[in-house]
Tab-separated table of C-alpha atoms and ligand atoms in Angstrom:
chain	number	residue	atom	x	y	z
A	1	MET	CA	44.129	48.426	-56.034
A	2	ASN	CA	40.885	50.061	-56.527
A	3	ALA	CA	37.953	50.934	-54.651
A	4	SER	CA	35.920	47.829	-55.750
A	5	ASN	CA	38.506	45.625	-53.909
A	6	ASP	CA	38.252	47.903	-51.027
A	7	GLU	CA	34.400	46.833	-50.998
A	8	LEU	CA	35.342	43.301	-51.360
A	9	VAL	CA	35.504	42.652	-47.695
A	10	THR	CA	32.131	44.428	-47.349
A	11	HIS	CA	30.813	41.904	-50.177
A	12	ALA	CA	31.831	39.205	-48.698
A	13	LYS	CA	30.545	40.035	-45.539
A	14	LEU	CA	26.972	40.349	-46.708
A	15	ALA	CA	27.557	37.061	-48.402
A	16	PHE	CA	28.086	35.331	-45.235
A	17	ASP	CA	25.331	37.348	-43.294
A	18	GLN	CA	22.943	36.153	-46.146
A	19	ALA	CA	24.021	32.340	-45.420
A	20	LYS	CA	21.484	30.777	-43.598
A	21	SER	CA	23.472	27.557	-43.031
A	22	PRO	CA	26.873	26.093	-42.587
A	23	ALA	CA	26.526	24.704	-46.304
A	24	ASP	CA	25.414	28.274	-47.411
A	25	LEU	CA	28.282	29.510	-45.938
A	26	GLU	CA	30.751	27.210	-47.464
A	27	ASN	CA	29.463	28.260	-50.549
A	28	ALA	CA	29.948	31.453	-49.884
A	29	LYS	CA	33.059	31.205	-48.684
A	30	ALA	CA	34.126	29.589	-51.893
A	31	LEU	CA	33.114	32.699	-53.984
A	32	PHE	CA	35.679	34.740	-52.002
A	33	LEU	CA	38.585	32.629	-51.079
A	34	GLY	CA	37.841	28.841	-53.389
A	35	LYS	CA	40.194	28.098	-56.352
A	36	THR	CA	38.441	30.322	-58.550
A	37	GLY	CA	37.420	32.614	-55.963
A	38	ARG	CA	37.681	36.497	-55.950
A	39	ILE	CA	40.961	36.501	-53.840
A	40	THR	CA	42.508	33.962	-56.289
A	41	GLU	CA	41.410	35.839	-59.300
A	42	LEU	CA	43.587	39.088	-57.692
A	43	MET	CA	46.638	36.658	-56.857
A	44	LYS	CA	46.857	35.742	-60.313
A	45	GLY	CA	46.660	39.186	-61.563
A	46	LEU	CA	50.179	39.983	-59.865
A	47	SER	CA	52.291	37.964	-62.310
A	48	ALA	CA	51.695	40.837	-64.385
A	49	LEU	CA	53.414	43.344	-62.155
A	50	SER	CA	57.117	44.673	-61.129
A	51	VAL	CA	58.356	43.494	-58.162
A	52	GLU	CA	57.716	46.804	-56.479
A	53	GLU	CA	54.140	46.673	-57.171
A	54	LYS	CA	54.009	43.053	-56.402
A	55	LYS	CA	55.192	44.037	-52.713
A	56	ALA	CA	52.497	46.290	-52.551
A	57	GLN	CA	49.501	44.782	-54.360
A	58	GLY	CA	50.344	41.645	-52.432
A	59	ALA	CA	50.254	43.243	-49.028
A	60	LEU	CA	46.496	44.687	-50.209
A	61	ILE	CA	45.619	41.454	-51.073
A	62	ASN	CA	46.304	39.695	-48.195
A	63	LYS	CA	44.616	42.440	-46.068
A	64	LEU	CA	41.792	41.906	-47.966
A	65	LYS	CA	42.158	37.882	-47.479
A	66	GLN	CA	42.283	38.402	-43.671
A	67	GLY	CA	39.477	40.422	-43.725
A	68	ILE	CA	37.416	38.201	-45.445
A	69	GLU	CA	38.752	35.394	-42.904
A	70	GLU	CA	38.109	37.179	-40.053
A	71	ALA	CA	34.234	38.140	-41.421
A	72	LEU	CA	34.120	34.012	-42.108
A	73	GLN	CA	35.046	33.148	-38.931
A	74	GLN	CA	32.716	35.927	-37.449
A	75	ARG	CA	29.878	34.465	-38.930
A	76	ARG	CA	30.891	30.841	-38.082
A	77	LEU	CA	31.140	31.722	-34.171
A	78	GLU	CA	27.401	33.432	-34.592
A	79	MET	CA	25.942	30.213	-36.364
A	80	GLN	CA	27.645	28.030	-33.630
A	81	ALA	CA	26.060	30.696	-31.091
A	82	ALA	CA	22.707	30.264	-32.663
A	83	GLU	CA	22.726	27.043	-33.092
A	84	LEU	CA	23.758	26.485	-29.426
A	85	ASP	CA	20.715	28.492	-28.456
A	86	ARG	CA	18.321	26.933	-30.386
A	87	GLN	CA	19.436	23.547	-28.900
A	88	LEU	CA	19.274	24.855	-25.272
A	89	ARG	CA	15.685	26.217	-26.305
A	90	ALA	CA	14.619	22.854	-27.664
A	91	GLU	CA	15.734	20.912	-24.476
A	92	ALA	CA	14.688	23.523	-21.803
A	93	LEU	CA	13.113	22.185	-18.633
A	94	ASP	CA	10.213	24.151	-17.410
A	95	VAL	CA	11.268	23.989	-13.442
A	96	THR	CA	7.895	25.915	-12.464
A	97	LEU	CA	5.840	22.940	-14.073
A	98	PRO	CA	4.172	20.744	-10.657
A	99	GLY	CA	5.905	17.650	-10.424
A	100	ARG	CA	4.709	14.228	-10.896
A	101	SER	CA	4.412	12.463	-7.492
A	102	ARG	CA	4.795	9.172	-6.918
A	103	HIS	CA	1.937	7.483	-5.426
A	104	LYS	CA	2.993	6.178	-2.190
A	105	GLY	CA	0.848	2.413	-1.104
A	106	GLY	CA	-0.734	2.451	2.562
A	107	LEU	CA	-2.437	0.023	4.653
A	108	HIS	CA	-5.816	-0.744	4.804
A	109	PRO	CA	-7.593	0.680	7.712
A	110	VAL	CA	-8.759	-3.026	8.519
A	111	SER	CA	-5.626	-4.256	8.016
A	112	MET	CA	-4.101	-1.161	10.455
A	113	THR	CA	-6.724	-2.473	12.706
A	114	MET	CA	-5.586	-6.088	12.866
A	115	GLU	CA	-1.876	-5.077	13.195
A	116	ARG	CA	-3.492	-2.802	16.501
A	117	ILE	CA	-5.243	-5.914	17.449
A	118	GLU	CA	-2.075	-8.399	17.330
A	119	LYS	CA	0.291	-5.734	19.003
A	120	VAL	CA	-2.332	-5.698	22.385
A	121	PHE	CA	-2.809	-9.327	22.304
A	122	ALA	CA	1.044	-10.174	21.606
A	123	SER	CA	1.445	-7.834	24.789
A	124	MET	CA	-0.603	-10.182	26.587
A	125	GLY	CA	1.245	-13.049	25.702
A	126	PHE	CA	-0.995	-14.519	22.856
A	127	GLU	CA	0.175	-15.696	19.854
A	128	VAL	CA	-1.126	-15.504	16.259
A	129	ALA	CA	-2.610	-17.896	14.179
A	130	GLN	CA	-4.027	-18.334	10.573
A	131	GLY	CA	-6.303	-20.785	8.539
A	132	PRO	CA	-7.836	-21.600	5.662
A	133	GLU	CA	-10.895	-19.877	4.272
A	134	ILE	CA	-12.470	-22.592	2.674
A	135	GLU	CA	-13.467	-24.895	5.655
A	136	THR	CA	-15.104	-28.281	5.826
A	137	ASP	CA	-18.456	-28.774	7.871
A	138	TRP	CA	-16.440	-30.601	10.823
A	139	PHE	CA	-14.243	-27.432	11.756
A	140	ASN	CA	-17.072	-24.491	11.130
A	141	PHE	CA	-19.866	-26.275	12.595
A	142	THR	CA	-19.891	-29.744	14.094
A	143	ALA	CA	-16.528	-29.551	16.121
A	144	LEU	CA	-17.864	-26.472	17.668
A	145	ASN	CA	-21.174	-28.400	19.077
A	146	THR	CA	-23.145	-27.177	16.534
A	147	PRO	CA	-24.239	-30.542	14.748
A	148	GLN	CA	-26.312	-31.039	11.367
A	149	ASN	CA	-30.056	-29.490	11.485
A	150	HIS	CA	-29.262	-27.627	14.825
A	151	PRO	CA	-30.945	-24.329	14.738
A	152	ALA	CA	-27.787	-21.971	15.246
A	153	ARG	CA	-26.656	-23.070	11.697
A	154	SER	CA	-29.347	-21.287	10.492
A	155	MET	CA	-28.062	-18.010	12.156
A	156	HIS	CA	-25.463	-18.086	9.362
A	157	ASP	CA	-25.967	-17.598	6.030
A	158	THR	CA	-23.494	-19.997	4.796
A	159	PHE	CA	-21.664	-20.013	1.388
A	160	TYR	CA	-20.977	-23.675	0.177
A	161	VAL	CA	-18.845	-24.408	-2.011
A	162	GLU	CA	-17.826	-27.578	-4.331
A	163	GLY	CA	-17.195	-30.710	-2.616
A	164	GLY	CA	-19.319	-30.422	0.349
A	165	HIS	CA	-17.126	-27.259	1.714
A	166	LEU	CA	-18.206	-23.956	2.765
A	167	LEU	CA	-16.740	-20.196	3.099
A	168	ARG	CA	-15.906	-20.035	6.960
A	169	THR	CA	-18.931	-18.248	8.583
A	170	HIS	CA	-16.511	-17.189	11.570
A	171	THR	CA	-12.884	-17.529	12.930
A	172	SER	CA	-14.575	-20.083	15.513
A	173	PRO	CA	-12.560	-23.243	13.487
A	174	MET	CA	-9.447	-21.836	14.218
A	175	GLN	CA	-10.084	-22.489	17.971
A	176	ILE	CA	-10.164	-26.490	17.126
A	177	ARG	CA	-7.368	-26.535	14.367
A	178	HIS	CA	-4.950	-24.562	16.636
A	179	ALA	CA	-5.772	-26.394	19.873
A	180	VAL	CA	-5.247	-30.036	17.872
A	181	GLN	CA	-1.956	-28.783	16.528
A	182	HIS	CA	-1.087	-27.647	20.249
A	183	VAL	CA	-2.208	-30.798	22.006
A	184	LYS	CA	-0.469	-33.015	19.390
A	185	ARG	CA	2.692	-30.746	20.139
A	186	HIS	CA	2.305	-31.444	23.735
A	187	LYS	CA	1.288	-35.162	23.497
A	188	SER	CA	4.029	-36.838	25.531
A	189	LEU	CA	3.255	-34.281	28.316
A	190	ILE	CA	-0.554	-34.835	27.971
A	191	ASP	CA	-0.090	-38.622	27.784
A	192	GLN	CA	2.256	-38.513	31.529
A	193	GLY	CA	-0.743	-36.690	32.760
A	194	LEU	CA	1.657	-33.623	33.459
A	195	SER	CA	0.325	-30.010	32.816
A	196	MET	CA	0.564	-28.874	29.041
A	197	PRO	CA	1.143	-25.165	28.433
A	198	GLU	CA	-1.540	-22.838	28.372
A	199	ILE	CA	-3.321	-22.391	25.010
A	200	ARG	CA	-3.349	-18.385	24.477
A	201	VAL	CA	-3.846	-17.578	20.628
A	202	ILE	CA	-5.599	-15.073	18.316
A	203	ALA	CA	-6.817	-15.828	14.799
A	204	PRO	CA	-7.576	-12.695	12.584
A	205	GLY	CA	-8.872	-13.153	9.219
A	206	ARG	CA	-11.666	-12.871	6.449
A	207	THR	CA	-15.137	-14.731	6.907
A	208	TYR	CA	-18.213	-15.140	4.631
A	209	ARG	CA	-21.854	-14.786	4.957
A	210	VAL	CA	-24.994	-14.362	2.541
A	211	ASP	CA	-25.344	-10.813	3.816
A	212	SER	CA	-24.729	-7.092	2.343
A	213	ASP	CA	-26.214	-3.941	3.714
A	214	ALA	CA	-24.665	-0.666	5.210
A	215	THR	CA	-23.167	-2.898	8.164
A	216	HIS	CA	-22.830	-6.041	6.209
A	217	SER	CA	-20.576	-7.233	3.855
A	218	PRO	CA	-20.529	-10.784	2.488
A	219	MET	CA	-17.072	-10.754	3.255
A	220	PHE	CA	-16.081	-9.263	6.329
A	221	HIS	CA	-13.086	-10.034	9.104
A	222	GLN	CA	-13.088	-11.294	12.310
A	223	CYS	CA	-10.554	-12.131	15.295
A	224	GLU	CA	-10.851	-15.006	17.069
A	225	GLY	CA	-9.676	-15.365	20.579
A	226	LEU	CA	-8.709	-18.287	22.887
A	227	TRP	CA	-7.310	-19.131	26.185
A	228	ILE	CA	-7.374	-22.487	27.760
A	229	GLY	CA	-5.673	-23.776	30.596
A	230	GLU	CA	-6.179	-25.339	33.833
A	231	GLN	CA	-7.489	-22.178	35.922
A	232	VAL	CA	-8.908	-19.769	33.123
A	233	SER	CA	-11.974	-18.349	34.308
A	234	PHE	CA	-14.614	-16.192	33.009
A	235	LYS	CA	-13.101	-13.262	35.334
A	236	ASP	CA	-9.882	-13.476	33.072
A	237	LEU	CA	-11.926	-12.969	29.695
A	238	LYS	CA	-13.271	-9.851	31.507
A	239	VAL	CA	-9.840	-8.558	32.211
A	240	VAL	CA	-8.334	-9.604	28.878
A	241	PHE	CA	-11.044	-7.844	26.867
A	242	THR	CA	-11.420	-5.161	29.026
A	243	ASN	CA	-7.809	-4.440	28.926
A	244	PHE	CA	-7.709	-4.883	25.284
A	245	CYS	CA	-10.741	-2.473	24.568
A	246	LYS	CA	-8.815	0.052	26.627
A	247	MET	CA	-5.541	-0.256	24.596
A	248	PHE	CA	-7.034	-0.416	21.381
A	249	PHE	CA	-9.580	2.692	21.923
A	250	GLU	CA	-6.641	4.493	24.194
A	251	SER	CA	-9.310	4.954	26.542
A	252	GLU	CA	-9.018	4.356	30.255
A	253	ASP	CA	-12.677	5.452	30.928
A	254	LEU	CA	-14.053	2.845	28.028
A	255	ILE	CA	-17.133	1.203	29.872
A	256	LEU	CA	-17.586	-2.940	29.210
A	257	ARG	CA	-21.046	-4.603	29.464
A	258	PHE	CA	-21.243	-8.601	29.046
A	259	ARG	CA	-24.547	-9.237	28.163
A	260	PRO	CA	-26.006	-12.958	28.304
A	261	SER	CA	-26.307	-14.431	25.063
A	262	PHE	CA	-26.051	-17.769	23.223
A	263	PHE	CA	-23.574	-19.337	20.914
A	264	PRO	CA	-23.585	-23.826	20.715
A	265	PHE	CA	-19.600	-23.535	21.589
A	266	THR	CA	-19.637	-21.666	24.599
A	267	GLU	CA	-21.275	-22.066	27.935
A	268	PRO	CA	-22.006	-19.349	29.335
A	269	SER	CA	-21.912	-17.095	26.456
A	270	ALA	CA	-21.938	-13.227	26.409
A	271	GLU	CA	-21.941	-10.447	24.135
A	272	ILE	CA	-19.836	-7.454	24.807
A	273	ASP	CA	-20.920	-4.101	24.147
A	274	ILE	CA	-18.846	-0.993	24.981
A	275	GLN	CA	-19.753	2.776	25.604
A	276	PHE	CA	-17.465	5.650	25.195
A	277	PRO	CA	-17.403	8.206	27.701
A	278	SER	CA	-17.215	10.932	25.687
A	279	GLY	CA	-17.291	11.867	21.850
A	280	PRO	CA	-19.925	11.453	19.187
A	281	LEU	CA	-20.737	7.668	20.134
A	282	ALA	CA	-20.830	8.723	23.891
A	283	GLY	CA	-24.033	7.219	25.794
A	284	ARG	CA	-24.814	4.395	23.287
A	285	TRP	CA	-24.105	0.595	23.770
A	286	LEU	CA	-22.045	-0.875	20.942
A	287	GLU	CA	-21.567	-4.516	20.317
A	288	VAL	CA	-18.159	-5.747	19.297
A	289	ALA	CA	-17.805	-9.403	20.105
A	290	GLY	CA	-19.356	-12.397	21.130
A	291	SER	CA	-17.806	-14.257	24.023
A	292	GLY	CA	-18.179	-17.254	26.469
A	293	GLN	CA	-16.513	-20.232	28.165
A	294	VAL	CA	-15.474	-22.785	25.810
A	295	HIS	CA	-18.437	-25.632	26.366
A	296	PRO	CA	-16.856	-28.927	27.293
A	297	ASN	CA	-17.908	-30.542	24.035
A	298	VAL	CA	-15.661	-28.330	22.193
A	299	VAL	CA	-12.875	-28.862	24.719
A	300	ARG	CA	-13.112	-32.593	24.044
A	301	ASN	CA	-12.928	-32.095	20.450
A	302	MET	CA	-9.750	-30.066	20.755
A	303	GLY	CA	-8.566	-33.569	22.453
A	304	LEU	CA	-8.477	-32.228	26.114
A	305	ASP	CA	-10.066	-33.499	29.189
A	306	PRO	CA	-13.264	-30.804	30.056
A	307	GLU	CA	-12.728	-32.065	33.761
A	308	ARG	CA	-9.244	-30.596	33.703
A	309	TYR	CA	-8.929	-28.169	30.819
A	310	ILE	CA	-11.131	-24.612	30.477
A	311	GLY	CA	-10.690	-21.310	29.195
A	312	PHE	CA	-12.711	-18.995	27.339
A	313	ALA	CA	-13.087	-17.824	23.792
A	314	PHE	CA	-14.314	-14.279	21.925
A	315	GLY	CA	-14.780	-13.609	18.227
A	316	MET	CA	-14.653	-9.893	17.780
A	317	GLY	CA	-15.191	-7.931	14.179
A	318	PRO	CA	-12.011	-5.797	13.071
A	319	ASP	CA	-14.360	-3.873	10.533
A	320	ARG	CA	-16.461	-2.588	13.049
A	321	LEU	CA	-13.740	-1.721	15.349
A	322	THR	CA	-12.410	0.178	12.638
A	323	MET	CA	-15.634	2.036	11.838
A	324	LEU	CA	-15.841	2.835	15.460
A	325	ARG	CA	-12.283	4.235	15.894
A	326	TYR	CA	-12.434	6.596	12.918
A	327	GLY	CA	-16.152	7.340	13.045
A	328	VAL	CA	-16.865	5.380	9.356
A	329	ASN	CA	-20.876	4.961	9.113
A	330	ASP	CA	-21.131	2.475	6.010
A	331	LEU	CA	-19.323	-0.674	5.862
A	332	ARG	CA	-19.022	-0.924	2.386
A	333	LEU	CA	-16.567	2.230	2.054
A	334	PHE	CA	-13.819	-0.289	3.030
A	335	PHE	CA	-14.269	-2.706	0.342
A	336	ASP	CA	-15.032	-0.346	-2.609
A	337	GLY	CA	-11.568	0.433	-3.183
A	338	ASP	CA	-12.162	4.055	-3.521
A	339	LEU	CA	-8.930	6.070	-3.202
A	340	ARG	CA	-10.528	9.255	-2.018
A	341	PHE	CA	-11.771	7.228	1.134
A	342	LEU	CA	-8.444	5.254	1.837
A	343	ASN	CA	-6.237	7.796	1.194
A	344	GLN	CA	-7.575	9.693	4.346
A	345	PHE	CA	-6.312	7.083	6.678
A	346	GLN	CA	-2.483	7.365	5.205
B	1	LIG	N1	-18.215	-16.853	16.433
B	1	LIG	C1	-18.882	-15.915	16.875
B	1	LIG	C2	-19.837	-15.389	15.861
B	1	LIG	O1	-19.505	-15.155	14.879
B	1	LIG	C3	-18.227	-15.323	17.909
B	1	LIG	C4	-17.717	-15.701	19.167
B	1	LIG	C5	-16.484	-16.658	19.411
B	1	LIG	C6	-18.739	-16.219	20.164
B	1	LIG	C7	-16.001	-17.081	20.444
B	1	LIG	C8	-18.256	-17.060	21.349
B	1	LIG	C9	-16.924	-17.439	21.172
B	1	LIG	O2	-20.813	-14.573	16.023
């Protein structure tokens, strides 16, 4: 055994350290431990030695081999650790990055108002009805005591659609539609001259007029109310609508005013104004609804005897109620679809 043999392990270590990849390392290994490698060469040299020398030399070669194998194993482990490190680095998650939030949908402020209106009226025994937005002349005008050429028709700038139909200009056609269904359901009672259950309904929905500015939109919302019975009076209208407003605005001190007005389908008619006792709108009368006692001609068109059945109707603007409740000054904001505006209500 000579000094260069002692250095064999050092050389092997160096070669292994220089290997950049597992393939490099395998090549380096072959140089020392392979079939034609240095250790095999040394082994071959043993055959020429005596038994004694073979023993001593063989033990030395084994030690060298062991040293090389250890160095190889160490380098393998090093490479594995480096590879693991590389992988971990590549797959690293930066937990300090801000998260991507999922956008949560919400109800439109006008829808929130609609739900609120329905809830308050449900507590007073009103059911909720829905009907078509494309209407016939009969339901939108004629049945509501507004015949052709009636001047009141020009109050409504109507969108006409193909086939002589129109986009309903108010929810009042629902008075007729709902009442006719109700009368049909209770026809046998009515035919026998017995009392029919009262009609108590609200009908919220979209309505349309050719009109557009800060307080008018070509599409807007209305909510109709109708109460028909044998003893229903204007007093009931005042009680019901006053209660509604106080509950809707959560203000017991709200002041209401029923201002004489005209609608073809009610007689007498009243515009309903409210006034807040305090807050930014205090001291101003704000119009919130049209109303009145249902005209006998309309009661007749419902299929009922106006001598026996009487009641009231009202039509309010949920868009306006929403503006008043939240202090919004431009109606168009509701329909622009700007999330910066809409998110404020969530
Ligand atoms: N339909 C009327 C309008 O749109 C409101 C109204 C409804 C008035 C019911 C009286 C009774 O202006």
